[in-house]
CSV table of C-alpha atoms in Angstrom, one decimal:
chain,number,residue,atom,x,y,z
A,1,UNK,CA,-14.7,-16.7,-1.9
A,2,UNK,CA,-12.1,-18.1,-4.3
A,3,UNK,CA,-9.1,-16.2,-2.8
A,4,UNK,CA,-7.8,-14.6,0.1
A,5,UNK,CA,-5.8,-11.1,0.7
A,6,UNK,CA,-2.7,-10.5,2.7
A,7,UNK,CA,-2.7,-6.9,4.1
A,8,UNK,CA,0.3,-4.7,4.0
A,9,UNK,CA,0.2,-1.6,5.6
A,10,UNK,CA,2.9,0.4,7.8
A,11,UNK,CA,4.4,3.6,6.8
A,12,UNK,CA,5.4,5.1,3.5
A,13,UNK,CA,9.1,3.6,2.7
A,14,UNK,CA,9.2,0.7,5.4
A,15,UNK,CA,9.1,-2.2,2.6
A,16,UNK,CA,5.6,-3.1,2.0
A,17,UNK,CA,6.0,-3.1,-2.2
A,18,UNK,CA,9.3,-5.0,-1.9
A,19,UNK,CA,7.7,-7.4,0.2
A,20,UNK,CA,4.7,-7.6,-2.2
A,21,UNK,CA,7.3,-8.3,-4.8
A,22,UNK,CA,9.3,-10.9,-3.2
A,23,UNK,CA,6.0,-12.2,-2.7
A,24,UNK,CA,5.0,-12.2,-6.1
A,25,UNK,CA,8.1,-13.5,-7.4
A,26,UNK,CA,7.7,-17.0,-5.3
A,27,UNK,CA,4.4,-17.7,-5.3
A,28,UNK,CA,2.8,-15.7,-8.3
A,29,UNK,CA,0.9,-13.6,-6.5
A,30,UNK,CA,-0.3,-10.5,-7.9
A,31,UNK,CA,-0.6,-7.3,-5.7
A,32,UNK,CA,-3.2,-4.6,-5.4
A,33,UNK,CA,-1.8,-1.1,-5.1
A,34,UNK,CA,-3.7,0.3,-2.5
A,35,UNK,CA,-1.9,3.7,-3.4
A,36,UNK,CA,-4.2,3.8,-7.2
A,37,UNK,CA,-7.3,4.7,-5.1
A,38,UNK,CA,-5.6,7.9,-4.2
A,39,UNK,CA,-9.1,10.9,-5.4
A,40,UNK,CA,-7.5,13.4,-7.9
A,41,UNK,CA,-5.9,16.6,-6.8
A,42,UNK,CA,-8.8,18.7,-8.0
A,43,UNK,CA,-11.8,17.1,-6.5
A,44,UNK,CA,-13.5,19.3,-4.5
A,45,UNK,CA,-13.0,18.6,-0.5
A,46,UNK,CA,-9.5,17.1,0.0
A,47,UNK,CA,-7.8,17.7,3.3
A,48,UNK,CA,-5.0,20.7,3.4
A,49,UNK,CA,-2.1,21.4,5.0
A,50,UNK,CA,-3.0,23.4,7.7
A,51,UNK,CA,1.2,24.4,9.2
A,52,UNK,CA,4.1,24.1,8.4
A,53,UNK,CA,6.5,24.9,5.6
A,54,UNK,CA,3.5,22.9,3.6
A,55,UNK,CA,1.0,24.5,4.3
A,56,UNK,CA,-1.8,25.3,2.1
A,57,UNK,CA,-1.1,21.9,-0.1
A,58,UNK,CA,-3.2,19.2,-0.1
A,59,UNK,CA,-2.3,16.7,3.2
A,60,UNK,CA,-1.7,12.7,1.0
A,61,UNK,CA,-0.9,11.1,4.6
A,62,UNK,CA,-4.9,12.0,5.5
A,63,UNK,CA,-7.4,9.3,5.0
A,64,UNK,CA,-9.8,11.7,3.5
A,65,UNK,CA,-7.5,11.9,0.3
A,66,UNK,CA,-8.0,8.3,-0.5
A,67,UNK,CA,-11.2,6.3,-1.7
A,68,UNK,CA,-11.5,3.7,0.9
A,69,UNK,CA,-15.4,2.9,-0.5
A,70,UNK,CA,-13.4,2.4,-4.3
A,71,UNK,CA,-10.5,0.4,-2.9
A,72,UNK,CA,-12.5,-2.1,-1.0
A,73,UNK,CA,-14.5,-2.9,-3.4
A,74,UNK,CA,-12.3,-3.5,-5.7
A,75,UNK,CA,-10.4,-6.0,-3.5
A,76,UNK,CA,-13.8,-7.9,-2.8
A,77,UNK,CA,-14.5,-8.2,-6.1
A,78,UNK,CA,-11.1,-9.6,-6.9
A,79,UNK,CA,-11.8,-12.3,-4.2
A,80,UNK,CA,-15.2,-13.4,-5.3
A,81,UNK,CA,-14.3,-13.0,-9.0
A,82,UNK,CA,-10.3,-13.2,-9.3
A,83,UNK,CA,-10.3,-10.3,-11.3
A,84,UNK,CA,-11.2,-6.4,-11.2
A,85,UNK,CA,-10.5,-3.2,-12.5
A,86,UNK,CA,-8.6,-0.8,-11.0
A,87,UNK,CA,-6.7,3.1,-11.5
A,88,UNK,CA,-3.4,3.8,-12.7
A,89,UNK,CA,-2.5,6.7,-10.4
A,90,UNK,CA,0.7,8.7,-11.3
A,91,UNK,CA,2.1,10.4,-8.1
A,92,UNK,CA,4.0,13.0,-10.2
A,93,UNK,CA,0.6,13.8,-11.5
A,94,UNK,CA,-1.8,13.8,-8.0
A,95,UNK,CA,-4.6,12.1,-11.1
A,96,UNK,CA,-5.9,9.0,-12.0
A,97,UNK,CA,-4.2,8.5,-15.5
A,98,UNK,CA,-5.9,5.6,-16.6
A,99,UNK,CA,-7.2,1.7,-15.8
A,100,UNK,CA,-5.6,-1.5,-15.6
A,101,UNK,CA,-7.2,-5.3,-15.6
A,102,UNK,CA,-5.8,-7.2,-12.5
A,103,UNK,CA,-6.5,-11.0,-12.8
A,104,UNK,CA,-5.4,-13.5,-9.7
A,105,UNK,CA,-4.7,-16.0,-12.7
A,106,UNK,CA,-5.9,-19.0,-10.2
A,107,UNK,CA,-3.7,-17.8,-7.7
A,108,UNK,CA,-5.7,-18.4,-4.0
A,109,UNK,CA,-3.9,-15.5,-2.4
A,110,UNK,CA,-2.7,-11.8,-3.3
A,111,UNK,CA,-1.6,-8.9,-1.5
A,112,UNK,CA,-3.3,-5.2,-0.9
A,113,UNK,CA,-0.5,-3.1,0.3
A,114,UNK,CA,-0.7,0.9,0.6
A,115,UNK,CA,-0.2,3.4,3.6
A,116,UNK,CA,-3.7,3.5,4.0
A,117,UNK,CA,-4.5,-0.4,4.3
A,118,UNK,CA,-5.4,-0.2,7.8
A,119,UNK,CA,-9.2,0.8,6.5
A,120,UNK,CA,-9.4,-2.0,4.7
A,121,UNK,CA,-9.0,-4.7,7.6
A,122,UNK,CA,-12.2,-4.7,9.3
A,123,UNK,CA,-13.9,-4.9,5.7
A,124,UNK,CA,-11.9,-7.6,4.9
A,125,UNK,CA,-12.5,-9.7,8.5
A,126,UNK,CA,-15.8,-8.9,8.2
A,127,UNK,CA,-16.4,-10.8,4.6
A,128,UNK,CA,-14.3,-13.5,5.6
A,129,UNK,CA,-11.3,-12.7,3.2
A,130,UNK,CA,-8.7,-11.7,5.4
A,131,UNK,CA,-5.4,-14.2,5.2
A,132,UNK,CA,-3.6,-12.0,7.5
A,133,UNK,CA,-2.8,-8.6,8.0
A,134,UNK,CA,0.8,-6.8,8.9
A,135,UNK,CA,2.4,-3.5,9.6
A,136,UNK,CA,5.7,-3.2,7.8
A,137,UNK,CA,7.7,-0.7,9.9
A,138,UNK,CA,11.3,-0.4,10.6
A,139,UNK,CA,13.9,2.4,12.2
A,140,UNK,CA,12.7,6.0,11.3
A,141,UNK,CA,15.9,6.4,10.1
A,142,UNK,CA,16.2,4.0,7.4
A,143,UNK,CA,12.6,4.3,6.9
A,144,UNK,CA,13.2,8.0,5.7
A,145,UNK,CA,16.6,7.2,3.4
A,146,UNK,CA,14.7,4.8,1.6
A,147,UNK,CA,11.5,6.4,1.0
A,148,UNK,CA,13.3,9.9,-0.1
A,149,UNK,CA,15.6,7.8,-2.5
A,150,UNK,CA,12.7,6.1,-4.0
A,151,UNK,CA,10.6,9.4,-4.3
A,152,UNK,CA,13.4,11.3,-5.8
A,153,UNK,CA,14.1,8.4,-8.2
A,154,UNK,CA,10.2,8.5,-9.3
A,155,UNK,CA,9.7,12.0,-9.3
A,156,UNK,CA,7.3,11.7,-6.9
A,157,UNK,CA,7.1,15.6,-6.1
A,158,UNK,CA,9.7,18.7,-6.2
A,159,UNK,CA,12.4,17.6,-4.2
A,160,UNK,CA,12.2,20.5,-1.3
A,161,UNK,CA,8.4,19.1,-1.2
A,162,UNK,CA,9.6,16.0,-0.4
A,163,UNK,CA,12.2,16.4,2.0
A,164,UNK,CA,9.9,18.2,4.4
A,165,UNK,CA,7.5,15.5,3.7
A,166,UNK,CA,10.0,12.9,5.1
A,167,UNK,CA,10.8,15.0,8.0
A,168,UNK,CA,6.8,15.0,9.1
A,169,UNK,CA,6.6,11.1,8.3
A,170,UNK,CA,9.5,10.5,10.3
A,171,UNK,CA,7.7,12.1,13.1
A,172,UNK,CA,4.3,10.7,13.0
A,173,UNK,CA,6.0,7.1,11.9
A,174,UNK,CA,5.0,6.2,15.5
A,175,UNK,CA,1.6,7.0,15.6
A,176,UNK,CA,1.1,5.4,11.8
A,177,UNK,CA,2.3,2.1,13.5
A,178,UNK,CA,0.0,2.6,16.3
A,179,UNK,CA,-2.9,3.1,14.0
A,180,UNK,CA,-2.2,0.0,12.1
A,181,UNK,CA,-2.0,-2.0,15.4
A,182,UNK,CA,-5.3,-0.8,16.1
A,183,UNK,CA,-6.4,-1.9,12.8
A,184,UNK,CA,-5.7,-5.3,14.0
A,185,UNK,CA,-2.3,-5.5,12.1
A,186,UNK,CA,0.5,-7.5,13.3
A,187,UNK,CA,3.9,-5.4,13.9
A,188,UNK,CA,6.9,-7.2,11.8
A,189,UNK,CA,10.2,-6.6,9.2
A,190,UNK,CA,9.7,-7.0,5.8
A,191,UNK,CA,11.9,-10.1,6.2
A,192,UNK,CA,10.5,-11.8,8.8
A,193,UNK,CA,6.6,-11.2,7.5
A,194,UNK,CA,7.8,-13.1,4.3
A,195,UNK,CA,9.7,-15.7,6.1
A,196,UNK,CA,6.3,-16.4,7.9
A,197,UNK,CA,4.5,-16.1,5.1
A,198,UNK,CA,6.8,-18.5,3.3
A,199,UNK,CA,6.8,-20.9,6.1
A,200,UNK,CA,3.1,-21.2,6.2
A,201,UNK,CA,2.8,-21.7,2.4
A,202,UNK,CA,5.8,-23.8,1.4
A,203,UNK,CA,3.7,-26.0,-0.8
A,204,UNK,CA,2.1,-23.8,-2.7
A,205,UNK,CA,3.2,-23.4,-6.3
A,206,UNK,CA,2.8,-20.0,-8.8
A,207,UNK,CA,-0.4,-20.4,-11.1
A,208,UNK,CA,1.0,-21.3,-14.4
């Protein structure tokens, strides 16, 4: 395998993409979106809302809305081949809205981060590529200000939509966290995951 994958996961909002980023921006390495193997709002099957003010829409914080099989793949083929093809996926939308080339350009490490990357752990021990694995989490609080600003800045959904959202999240951010663990991610703040991670790679340089 000619590169290696750092795991992101921990819940929606907690500072997985700006730790991706930060990443990016010192090293070079490029990020998988986890979040672009998300199955179109029309395909047959998807979980619902079963109560709630929500209820009756379909449920983006269950597993079953997400293509673990698609995602996975496409991560171990970026490993073994440095590059891959994967889905643009607009939120706004719920739809894949096109494709996108990813290429490692030499890099020997890149990052997978979504809400749902605790599935892809044990796939990624078991062929040997995992690097490490975290769970970015910090106070529900600031958890939910962050994710509603970034939502509401994207469009992400009608704003009543997501508001209840972030109340739910809030909620279950526990058991998201414990579910990671269980994963076999480690628990840490966006900050101190890349102060680790920079630690461990000081002499690495970005791929030219």
């Amino acid at each position: 395998m000619p590169a290696r994958v750092i795991v992101l996961a921990g819940p929606s909002g907690a500072g997985k993409s700006r730790l991706a980023e930060r990443l990016e921006e010192r090293f070079g390495w490029p990020t998988l979106r986890l979040d672009d193997f998300y199955r179109d709002h029309d395909e047959p099957g998807l979980p619902v809302i079963a109560e709630g003010a929500n209820a009756g829409l379909v449920d983006w914080d269950d597993p079953g809305s997400w293509n673990c099989a698609d995602a996975l793949a496409a991560l171990l083929d970026l490993c073994r081949t440095g590059t891959t093809d994967v889905p643009d996926y607009s939120i706004a939308q719920s739809r894949r809205t096109g494709e996108r080339h990813l290429d490692l350009r030499g890099a020997p490490v890149f990052c997978a981060e979504g809400i749902f990357a605790p599935d892809v752990v044990a796939g990624c021990a078991e062929a040997g590529v995992l690097e490490s694995a975290y769970c970015i989490t910090q106070h529900p609080v600031i958890t939910f200000g962050r994710r509603l600003q970034r939502d509401l800045r994207e469009h992400r959904k009608p704003p009543p939509v997501l508001l209840r959202r972030g109340v739910a999240l809030a909620r279950a951010q526990r058991a998201v966290v414990g579910r990671a663990v269980a994963a076999g991610c480690r628990v840490s703040t966006g900050d101190a995951a890349f102060e680790e991670i920079v630690e461990r790679w000081a002499g690495s340089r970005a791929p030219s």
